[in-house]
Short mmCIF file of C-alpha atoms and ligand atoms in Angstrom, two decimals:
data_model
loop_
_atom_site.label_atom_id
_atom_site.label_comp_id
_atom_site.label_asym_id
_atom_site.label_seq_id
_atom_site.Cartn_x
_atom_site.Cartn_y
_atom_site.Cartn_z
CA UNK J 1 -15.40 -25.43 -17.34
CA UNK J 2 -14.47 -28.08 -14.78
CA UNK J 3 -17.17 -29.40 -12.35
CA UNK J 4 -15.74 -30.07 -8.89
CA UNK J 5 -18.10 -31.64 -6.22
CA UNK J 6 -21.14 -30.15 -7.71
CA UNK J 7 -19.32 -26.52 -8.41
CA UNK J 8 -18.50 -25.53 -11.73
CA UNK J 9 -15.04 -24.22 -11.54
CA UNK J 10 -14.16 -21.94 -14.30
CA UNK J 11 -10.09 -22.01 -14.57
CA UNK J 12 -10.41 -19.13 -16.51
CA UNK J 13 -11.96 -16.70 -14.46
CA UNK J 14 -8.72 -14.22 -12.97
CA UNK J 15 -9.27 -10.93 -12.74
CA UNK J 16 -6.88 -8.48 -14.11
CA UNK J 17 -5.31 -4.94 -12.97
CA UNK J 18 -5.85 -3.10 -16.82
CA UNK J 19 -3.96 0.14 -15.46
CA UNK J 20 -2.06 1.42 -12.67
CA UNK J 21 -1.03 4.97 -11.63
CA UNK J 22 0.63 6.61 -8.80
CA UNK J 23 1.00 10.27 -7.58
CA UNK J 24 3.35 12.20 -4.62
CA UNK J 25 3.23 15.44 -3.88
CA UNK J 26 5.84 17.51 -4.82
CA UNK J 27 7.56 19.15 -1.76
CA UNK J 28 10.58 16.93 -0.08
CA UNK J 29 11.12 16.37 3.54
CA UNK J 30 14.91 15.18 3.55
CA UNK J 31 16.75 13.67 6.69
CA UNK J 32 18.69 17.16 6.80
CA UNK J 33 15.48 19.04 7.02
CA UNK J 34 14.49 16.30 10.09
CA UNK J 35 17.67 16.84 11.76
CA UNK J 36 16.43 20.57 12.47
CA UNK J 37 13.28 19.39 13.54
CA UNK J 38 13.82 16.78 15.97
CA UNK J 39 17.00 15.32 17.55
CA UNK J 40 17.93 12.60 14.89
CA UNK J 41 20.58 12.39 12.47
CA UNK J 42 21.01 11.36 8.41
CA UNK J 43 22.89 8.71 9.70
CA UNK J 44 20.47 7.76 12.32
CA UNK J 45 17.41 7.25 10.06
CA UNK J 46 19.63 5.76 6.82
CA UNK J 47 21.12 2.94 8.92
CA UNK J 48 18.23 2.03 10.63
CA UNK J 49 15.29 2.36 7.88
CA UNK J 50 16.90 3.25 4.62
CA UNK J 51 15.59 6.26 4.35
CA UNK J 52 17.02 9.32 2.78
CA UNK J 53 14.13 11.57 2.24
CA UNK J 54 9.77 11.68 1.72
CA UNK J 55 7.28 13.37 -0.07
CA UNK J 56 4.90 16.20 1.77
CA UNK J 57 1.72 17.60 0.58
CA UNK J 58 0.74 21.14 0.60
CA UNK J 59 -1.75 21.94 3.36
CA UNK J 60 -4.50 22.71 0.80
CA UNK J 61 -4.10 19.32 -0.88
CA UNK J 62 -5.78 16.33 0.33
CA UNK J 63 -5.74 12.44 0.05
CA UNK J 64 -8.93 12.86 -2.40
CA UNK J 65 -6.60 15.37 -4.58
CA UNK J 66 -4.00 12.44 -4.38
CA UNK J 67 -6.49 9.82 -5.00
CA UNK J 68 -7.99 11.58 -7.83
CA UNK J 69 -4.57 12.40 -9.74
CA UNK J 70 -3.43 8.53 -9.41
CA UNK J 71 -6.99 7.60 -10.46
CA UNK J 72 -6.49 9.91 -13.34
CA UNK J 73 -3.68 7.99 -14.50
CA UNK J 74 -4.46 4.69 -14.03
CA UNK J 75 -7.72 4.71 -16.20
CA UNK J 76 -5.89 6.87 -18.92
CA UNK J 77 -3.55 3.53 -18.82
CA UNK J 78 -6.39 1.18 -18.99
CA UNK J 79 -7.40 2.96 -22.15
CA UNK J 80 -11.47 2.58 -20.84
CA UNK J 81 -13.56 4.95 -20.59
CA UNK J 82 -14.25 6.76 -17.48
CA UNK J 83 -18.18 5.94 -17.70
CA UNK J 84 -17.12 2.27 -17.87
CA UNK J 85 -16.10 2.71 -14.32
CA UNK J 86 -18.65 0.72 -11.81
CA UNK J 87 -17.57 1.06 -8.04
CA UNK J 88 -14.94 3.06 -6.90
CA UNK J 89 -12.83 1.56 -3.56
CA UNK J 90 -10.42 3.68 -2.07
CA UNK J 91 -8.07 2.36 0.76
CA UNK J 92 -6.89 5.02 3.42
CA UNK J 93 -6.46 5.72 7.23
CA UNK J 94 -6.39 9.69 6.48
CA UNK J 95 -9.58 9.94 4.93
CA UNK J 96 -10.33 13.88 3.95
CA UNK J 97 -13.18 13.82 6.73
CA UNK J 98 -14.68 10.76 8.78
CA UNK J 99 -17.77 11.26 6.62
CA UNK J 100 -18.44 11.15 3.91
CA UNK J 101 -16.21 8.38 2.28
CA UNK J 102 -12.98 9.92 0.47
CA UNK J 103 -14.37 7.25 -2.36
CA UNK J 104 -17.11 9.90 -2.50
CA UNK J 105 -14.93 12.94 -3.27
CA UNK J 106 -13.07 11.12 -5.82
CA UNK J 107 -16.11 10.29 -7.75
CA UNK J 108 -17.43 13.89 -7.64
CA UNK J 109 -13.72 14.80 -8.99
CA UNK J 110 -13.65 11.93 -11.79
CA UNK J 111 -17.53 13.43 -12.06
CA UNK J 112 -18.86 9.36 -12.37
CA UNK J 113 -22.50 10.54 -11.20
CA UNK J 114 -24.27 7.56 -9.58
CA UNK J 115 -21.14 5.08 -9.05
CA UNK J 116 -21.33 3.24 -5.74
CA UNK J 117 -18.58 4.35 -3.61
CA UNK J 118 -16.76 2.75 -0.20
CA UNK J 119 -13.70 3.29 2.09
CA UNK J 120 -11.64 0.71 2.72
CA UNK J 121 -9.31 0.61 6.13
CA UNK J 122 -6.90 -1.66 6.35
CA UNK J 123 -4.00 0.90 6.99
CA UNK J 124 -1.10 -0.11 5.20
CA UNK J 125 -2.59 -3.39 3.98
CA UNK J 126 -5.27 -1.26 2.48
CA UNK J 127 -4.12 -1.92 -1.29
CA UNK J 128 -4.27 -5.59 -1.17
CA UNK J 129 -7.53 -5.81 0.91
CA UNK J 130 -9.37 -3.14 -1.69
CA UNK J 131 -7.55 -5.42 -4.39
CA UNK J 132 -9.03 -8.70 -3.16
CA UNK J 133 -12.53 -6.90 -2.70
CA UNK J 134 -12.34 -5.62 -6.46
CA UNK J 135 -11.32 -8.76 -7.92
CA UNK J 136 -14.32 -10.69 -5.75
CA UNK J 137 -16.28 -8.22 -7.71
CA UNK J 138 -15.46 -8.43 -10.98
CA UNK J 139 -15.37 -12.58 -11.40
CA UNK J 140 -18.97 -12.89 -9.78
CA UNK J 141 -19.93 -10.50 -12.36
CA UNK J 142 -21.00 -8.15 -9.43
CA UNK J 143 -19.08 -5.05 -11.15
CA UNK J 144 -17.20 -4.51 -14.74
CA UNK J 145 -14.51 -1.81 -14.42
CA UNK J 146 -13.43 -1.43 -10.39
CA UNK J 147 -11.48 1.77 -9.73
CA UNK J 148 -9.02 0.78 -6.77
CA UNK J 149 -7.27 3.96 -5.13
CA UNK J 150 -5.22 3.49 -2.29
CA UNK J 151 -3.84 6.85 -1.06
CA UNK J 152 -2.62 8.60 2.32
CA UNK J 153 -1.67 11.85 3.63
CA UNK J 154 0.29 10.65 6.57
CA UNK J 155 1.81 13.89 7.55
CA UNK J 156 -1.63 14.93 8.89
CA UNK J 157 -1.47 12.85 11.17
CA UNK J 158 2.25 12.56 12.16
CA UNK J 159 3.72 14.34 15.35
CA UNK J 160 6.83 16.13 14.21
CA UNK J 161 8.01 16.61 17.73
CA UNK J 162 8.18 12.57 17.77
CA UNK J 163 11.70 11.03 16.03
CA UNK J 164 10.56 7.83 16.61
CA UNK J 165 7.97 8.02 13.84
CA UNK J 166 8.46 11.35 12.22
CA UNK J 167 11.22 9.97 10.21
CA UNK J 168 9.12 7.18 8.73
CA UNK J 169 6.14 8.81 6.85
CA UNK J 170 5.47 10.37 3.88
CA UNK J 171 2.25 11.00 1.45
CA UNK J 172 1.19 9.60 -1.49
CA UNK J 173 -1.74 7.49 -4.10
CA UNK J 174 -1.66 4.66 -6.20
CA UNK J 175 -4.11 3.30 -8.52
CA UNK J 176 -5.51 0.61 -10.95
CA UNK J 177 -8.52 -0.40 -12.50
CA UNK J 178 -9.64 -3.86 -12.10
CA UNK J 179 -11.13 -5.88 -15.18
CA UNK J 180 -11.85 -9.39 -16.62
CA UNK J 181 -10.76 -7.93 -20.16
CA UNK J 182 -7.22 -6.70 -21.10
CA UNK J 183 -3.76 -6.87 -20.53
CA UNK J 184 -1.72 -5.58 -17.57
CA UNK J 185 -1.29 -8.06 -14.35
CA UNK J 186 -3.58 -10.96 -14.11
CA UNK J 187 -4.16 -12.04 -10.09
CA UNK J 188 -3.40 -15.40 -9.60
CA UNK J 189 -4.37 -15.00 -5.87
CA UNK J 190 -4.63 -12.38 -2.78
CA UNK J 191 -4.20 -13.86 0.39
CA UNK J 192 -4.99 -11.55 3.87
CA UNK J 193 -5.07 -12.02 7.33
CA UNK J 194 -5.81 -9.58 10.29
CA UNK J 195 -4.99 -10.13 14.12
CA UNK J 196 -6.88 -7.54 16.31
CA UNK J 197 -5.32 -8.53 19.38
CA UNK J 198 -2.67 -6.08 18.51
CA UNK J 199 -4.89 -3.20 17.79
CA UNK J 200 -3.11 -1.18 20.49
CA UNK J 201 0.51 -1.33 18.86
CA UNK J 202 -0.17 1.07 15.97
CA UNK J 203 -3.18 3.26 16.71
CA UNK J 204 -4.38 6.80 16.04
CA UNK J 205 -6.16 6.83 19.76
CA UNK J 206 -8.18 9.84 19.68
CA UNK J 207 -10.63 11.33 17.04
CA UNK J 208 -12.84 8.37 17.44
CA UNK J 209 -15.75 7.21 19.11
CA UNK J 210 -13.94 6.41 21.35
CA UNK J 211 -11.75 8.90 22.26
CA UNK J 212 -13.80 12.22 20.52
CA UNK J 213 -11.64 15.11 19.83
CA UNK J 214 -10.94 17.11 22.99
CA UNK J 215 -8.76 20.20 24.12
CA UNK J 216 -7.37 17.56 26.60
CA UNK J 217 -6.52 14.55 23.33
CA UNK J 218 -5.07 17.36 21.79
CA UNK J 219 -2.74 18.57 24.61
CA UNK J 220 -1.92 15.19 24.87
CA UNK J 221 -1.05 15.29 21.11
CA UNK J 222 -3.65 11.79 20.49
CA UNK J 223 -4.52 12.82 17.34
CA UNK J 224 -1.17 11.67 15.84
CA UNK J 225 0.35 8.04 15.17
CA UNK J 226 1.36 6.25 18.09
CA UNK J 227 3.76 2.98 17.40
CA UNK J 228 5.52 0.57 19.48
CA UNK J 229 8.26 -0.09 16.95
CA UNK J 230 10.31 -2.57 18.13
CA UNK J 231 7.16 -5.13 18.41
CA UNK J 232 5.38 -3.96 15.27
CA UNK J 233 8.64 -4.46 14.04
CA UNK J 234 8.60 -8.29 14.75
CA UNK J 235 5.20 -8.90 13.61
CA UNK J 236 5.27 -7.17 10.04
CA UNK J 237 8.78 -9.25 9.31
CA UNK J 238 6.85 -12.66 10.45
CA UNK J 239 3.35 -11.80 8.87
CA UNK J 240 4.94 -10.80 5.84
CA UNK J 241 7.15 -14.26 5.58
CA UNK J 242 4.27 -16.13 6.77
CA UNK J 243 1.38 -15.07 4.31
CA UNK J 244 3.52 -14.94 1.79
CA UNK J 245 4.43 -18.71 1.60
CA UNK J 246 0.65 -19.09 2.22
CA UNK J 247 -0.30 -16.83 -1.08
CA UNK J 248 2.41 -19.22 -3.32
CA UNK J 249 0.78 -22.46 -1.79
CA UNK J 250 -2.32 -21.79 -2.69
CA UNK J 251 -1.38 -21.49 -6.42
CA UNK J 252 1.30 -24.38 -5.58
CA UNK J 253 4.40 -22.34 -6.52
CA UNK J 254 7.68 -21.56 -4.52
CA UNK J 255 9.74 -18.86 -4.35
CA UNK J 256 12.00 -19.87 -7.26
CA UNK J 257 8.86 -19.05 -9.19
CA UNK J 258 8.88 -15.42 -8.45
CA UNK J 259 10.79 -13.10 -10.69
CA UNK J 260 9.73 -9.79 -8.54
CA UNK J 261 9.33 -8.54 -5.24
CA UNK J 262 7.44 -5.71 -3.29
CA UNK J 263 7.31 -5.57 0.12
CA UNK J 264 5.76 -2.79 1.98
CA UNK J 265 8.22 -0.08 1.95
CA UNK J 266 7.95 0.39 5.89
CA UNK J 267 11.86 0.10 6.87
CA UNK J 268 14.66 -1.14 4.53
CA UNK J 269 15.80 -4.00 7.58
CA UNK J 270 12.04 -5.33 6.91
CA UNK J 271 12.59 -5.53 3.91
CA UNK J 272 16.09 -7.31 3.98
CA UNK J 273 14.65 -9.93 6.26
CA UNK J 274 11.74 -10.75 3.72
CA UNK J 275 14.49 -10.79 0.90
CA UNK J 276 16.23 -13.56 2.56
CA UNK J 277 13.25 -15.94 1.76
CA UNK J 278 14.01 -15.48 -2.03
CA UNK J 279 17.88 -16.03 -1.78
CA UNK J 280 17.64 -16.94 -5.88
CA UNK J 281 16.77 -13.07 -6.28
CA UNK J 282 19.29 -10.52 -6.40
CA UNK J 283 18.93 -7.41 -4.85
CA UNK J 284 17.43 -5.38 -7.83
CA UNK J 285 14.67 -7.77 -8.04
CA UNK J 286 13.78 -6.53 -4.68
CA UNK J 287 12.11 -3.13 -5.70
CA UNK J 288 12.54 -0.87 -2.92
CA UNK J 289 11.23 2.97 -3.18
CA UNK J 290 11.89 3.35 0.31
CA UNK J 291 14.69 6.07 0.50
CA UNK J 292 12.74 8.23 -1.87
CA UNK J 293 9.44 8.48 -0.34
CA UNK J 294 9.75 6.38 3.21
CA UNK J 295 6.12 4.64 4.61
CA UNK J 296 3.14 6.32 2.30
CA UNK J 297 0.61 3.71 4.37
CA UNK J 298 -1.66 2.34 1.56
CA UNK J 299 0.40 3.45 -1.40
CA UNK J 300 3.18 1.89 -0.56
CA UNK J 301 3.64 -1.43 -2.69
CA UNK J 302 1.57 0.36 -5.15
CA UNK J 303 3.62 3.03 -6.18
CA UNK J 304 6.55 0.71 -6.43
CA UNK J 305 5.05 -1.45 -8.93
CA UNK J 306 4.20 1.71 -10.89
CA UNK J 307 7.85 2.69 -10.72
CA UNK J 308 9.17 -1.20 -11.56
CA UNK J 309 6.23 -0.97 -14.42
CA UNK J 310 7.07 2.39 -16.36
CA UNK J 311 10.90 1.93 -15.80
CA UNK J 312 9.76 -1.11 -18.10
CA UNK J 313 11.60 -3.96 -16.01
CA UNK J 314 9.01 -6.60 -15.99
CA UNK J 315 8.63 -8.87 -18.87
CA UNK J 316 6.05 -10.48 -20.06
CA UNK J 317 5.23 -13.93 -18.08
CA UNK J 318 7.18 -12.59 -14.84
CA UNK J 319 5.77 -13.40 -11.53
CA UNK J 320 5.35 -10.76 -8.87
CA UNK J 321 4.58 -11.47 -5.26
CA UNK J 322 3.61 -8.19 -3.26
CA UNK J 323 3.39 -8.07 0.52
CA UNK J 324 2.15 -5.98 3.39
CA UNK J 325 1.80 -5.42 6.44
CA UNK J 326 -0.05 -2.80 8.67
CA UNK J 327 -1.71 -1.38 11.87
CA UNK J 328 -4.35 -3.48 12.68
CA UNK J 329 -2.54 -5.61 12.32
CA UNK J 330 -3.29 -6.69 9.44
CA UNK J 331 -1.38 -8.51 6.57
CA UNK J 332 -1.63 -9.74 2.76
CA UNK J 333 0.14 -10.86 -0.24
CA UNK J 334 -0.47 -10.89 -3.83
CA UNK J 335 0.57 -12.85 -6.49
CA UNK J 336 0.22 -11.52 -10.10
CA UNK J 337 1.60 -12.29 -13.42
CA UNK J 338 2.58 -9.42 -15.59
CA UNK J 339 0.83 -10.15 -19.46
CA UNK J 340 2.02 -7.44 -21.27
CA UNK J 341 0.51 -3.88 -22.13
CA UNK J 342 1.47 -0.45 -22.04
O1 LIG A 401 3.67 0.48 8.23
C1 LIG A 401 3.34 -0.23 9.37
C2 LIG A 401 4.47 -1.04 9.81
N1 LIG A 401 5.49 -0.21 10.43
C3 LIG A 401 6.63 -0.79 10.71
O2 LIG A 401 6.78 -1.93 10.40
C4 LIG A 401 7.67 -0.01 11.47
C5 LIG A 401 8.39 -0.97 12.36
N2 LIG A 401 9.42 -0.41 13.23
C6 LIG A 401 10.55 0.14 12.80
O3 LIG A 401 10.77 0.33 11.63
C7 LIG A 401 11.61 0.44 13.85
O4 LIG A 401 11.26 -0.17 15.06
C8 LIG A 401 11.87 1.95 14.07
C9 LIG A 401 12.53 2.56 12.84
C10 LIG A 401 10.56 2.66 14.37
C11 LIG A 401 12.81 2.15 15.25
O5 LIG A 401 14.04 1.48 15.00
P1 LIG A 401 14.73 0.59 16.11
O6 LIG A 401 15.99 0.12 15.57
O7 LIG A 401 13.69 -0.45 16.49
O8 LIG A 401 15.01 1.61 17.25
P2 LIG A 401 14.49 1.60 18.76
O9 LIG A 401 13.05 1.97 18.79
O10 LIG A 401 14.91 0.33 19.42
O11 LIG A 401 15.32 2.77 19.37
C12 LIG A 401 16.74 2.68 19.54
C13 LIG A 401 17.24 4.01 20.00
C14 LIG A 401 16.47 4.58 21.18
O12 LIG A 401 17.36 5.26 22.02
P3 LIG A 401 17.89 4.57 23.37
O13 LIG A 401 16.66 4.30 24.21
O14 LIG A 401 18.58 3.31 22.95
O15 LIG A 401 18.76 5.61 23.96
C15 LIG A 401 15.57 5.60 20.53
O16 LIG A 401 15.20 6.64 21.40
O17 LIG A 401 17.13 4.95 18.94
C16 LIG A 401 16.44 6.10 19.42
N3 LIG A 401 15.72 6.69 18.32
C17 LIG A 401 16.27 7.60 17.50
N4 LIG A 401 17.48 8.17 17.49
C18 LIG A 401 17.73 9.06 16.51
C19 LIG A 401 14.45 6.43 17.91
N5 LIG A 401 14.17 7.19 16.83
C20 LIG A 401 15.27 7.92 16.56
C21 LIG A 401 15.60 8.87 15.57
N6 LIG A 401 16.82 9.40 15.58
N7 LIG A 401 14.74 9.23 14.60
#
């Protein structure tokens, strides 16, 4: 213990992701199957995003089912038990209703009677902003065992009349459980910033307060995602670059320090132009999951890391720096170090 203008600063205390899962739905949407939907092509979508094809889930299953079978995994990683679970967080923009939280429904599903339960919406930068809240937790000693979930059914709410964002989306959960005991990925720091100036870029504009549902926000098909690309384009390359450097400041590293990574899998040129930051790092320590499973929202960086983890790429001592970016807007990166583990 160090004490530092009258705080005691405890060097020690870093909370820790103990387990991580991740779940997509079965059924693929590939560009062929677009190109008889809308007028787009393979080639269309591949050069300008990367991707080749996304996951789709069945009308009868939910972001909660998602949730739940990525929460599922993750604690049967961690190796606790379910009961040692103390607040469940669950990041999303397609929540099963407005109310109650989706949090909810995956605590009646895990059945964790009595476990506090909240909804977290920070669209795409929902993982990082539920991670940052779960860590907060667990070094005050607030909670033990925080269940993150950060899932999204993003064809519910995706026009696919639109090619402009049709070709982008696709469902799917991630999850971890966040500790001050055990091995896994300790986090050095989560930095996040938000600018709500540019709300109106990437809305859903009806179904709110605002705008309540209506035959006429239906007609006028409201209820689905509305983007300006080109200038939400711009902003998630510079937010990205920008709070990244800010996240390795803060624990006084550089890029050369990083050994990993994950930007938000929103278009393979995003990605690129992050990449170019971290010229030491060849292209396969860029982990991209993009062409498989295009924009999953909240799940995004998540699921890659589960891929990069169980492929069993990461060694022990390896820095990771996630990033993301989202409507909003809002923005974060993450810095963890991988300490071993299953
Ligand atoms: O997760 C949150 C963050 N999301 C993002 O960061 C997404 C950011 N934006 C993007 O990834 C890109 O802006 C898009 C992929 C959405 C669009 O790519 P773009 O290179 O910026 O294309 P554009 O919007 O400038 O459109 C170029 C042309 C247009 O045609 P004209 O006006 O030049 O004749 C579009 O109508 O491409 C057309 N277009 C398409 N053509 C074939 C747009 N979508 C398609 C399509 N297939 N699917």
């Amino acid at each position: 213990m160090k004490k530092i203008g009258g705080l005691v600063k405890n060097k020690t205390l870093k909370a820790r992701i103990i387990g991580i899962g991740s779940y997509v739905p079965k059924k693929i949407l590939s560009n062929a199957d677009l190109e008889k939907m809308v007028d787009t092509s393979d080639e269309w979508i591949v050069t300008r995003t990367g991707i080749r094809e996304r996951r789709i889930a069945a009308e009868s299953e939910y972001t909660s089912h998602m949730g739940f079978e990525a929460a599922k995994k993750a604690i049967q990683e961690s190796k606790i038990s379910p009961d040692a679970i103390d607040f469940i967080l669950v990041a999303t923009i397609t929540p099963d209703y407005m109310f109650p939280s989706t949090a909810c429904l995956i605590q009646e599903k895990l059945g964790l009677k009595n476990v506090p339960c909240l909804d977290v919406s920070a669209a795409c930068s929902g993982f990082l902003y539920a991670l940052k809240i779960a860590a907060s937790f667990v070094e005050k000693g607030a909670y033990k065992n925080v269940l993150v979930v950060a899932a999204d059914k993003m064809s519910a709410i995706t026009n696919y009349n639109d090619r402009s964002t049709c070709v982008l989306f696709g469902d799917g959960a991630f999850s971890c459980i966040v500790s001050m005991k055990g091995k896994g990925f300790e986090l050095r720091e989560v930095a996040l910033g938000a600018d709500g100036e540019q709300a109106d870029l990437l809305k859903l504009p009806a179904g709110g307060s605002r705008k309540p549902a209506s035959l006429e926000t239906v007609s006028e098909k409201e209820h689905y995602i509305c983007m300006g690309g080109n200038e939400t384009f711009k902003h998630a390359v510079r937010r990205m670059e920008m709070i990244s450097k800010e996240c390795l400041d803060k624990v006084g590293f550089t890029e050369k320090d990083i050994s990993w990574l994950i930007p938000h899998q929103a278009n393979e040129r995003i990605i690129t132009a992050i990449a170019k930051r971290f010229e030491h790092l060849d292209d396969d320590r860029v982990y991209k999951v993009i062409q498989k499973y295009g924009n999953t929202s909240a799940s995004s960086i998540g699921i890659a890391l589960d891929e990069l983890k169980k492929k069993g790429c990461i060694k022990k001592g390896e820095h990771l720096l996630l990033t993301v970016f989202g409507a909003g807007f809002t923005w974060g990166a993450a810095l963890l170090t991988f300490t071993g583990g299953k």
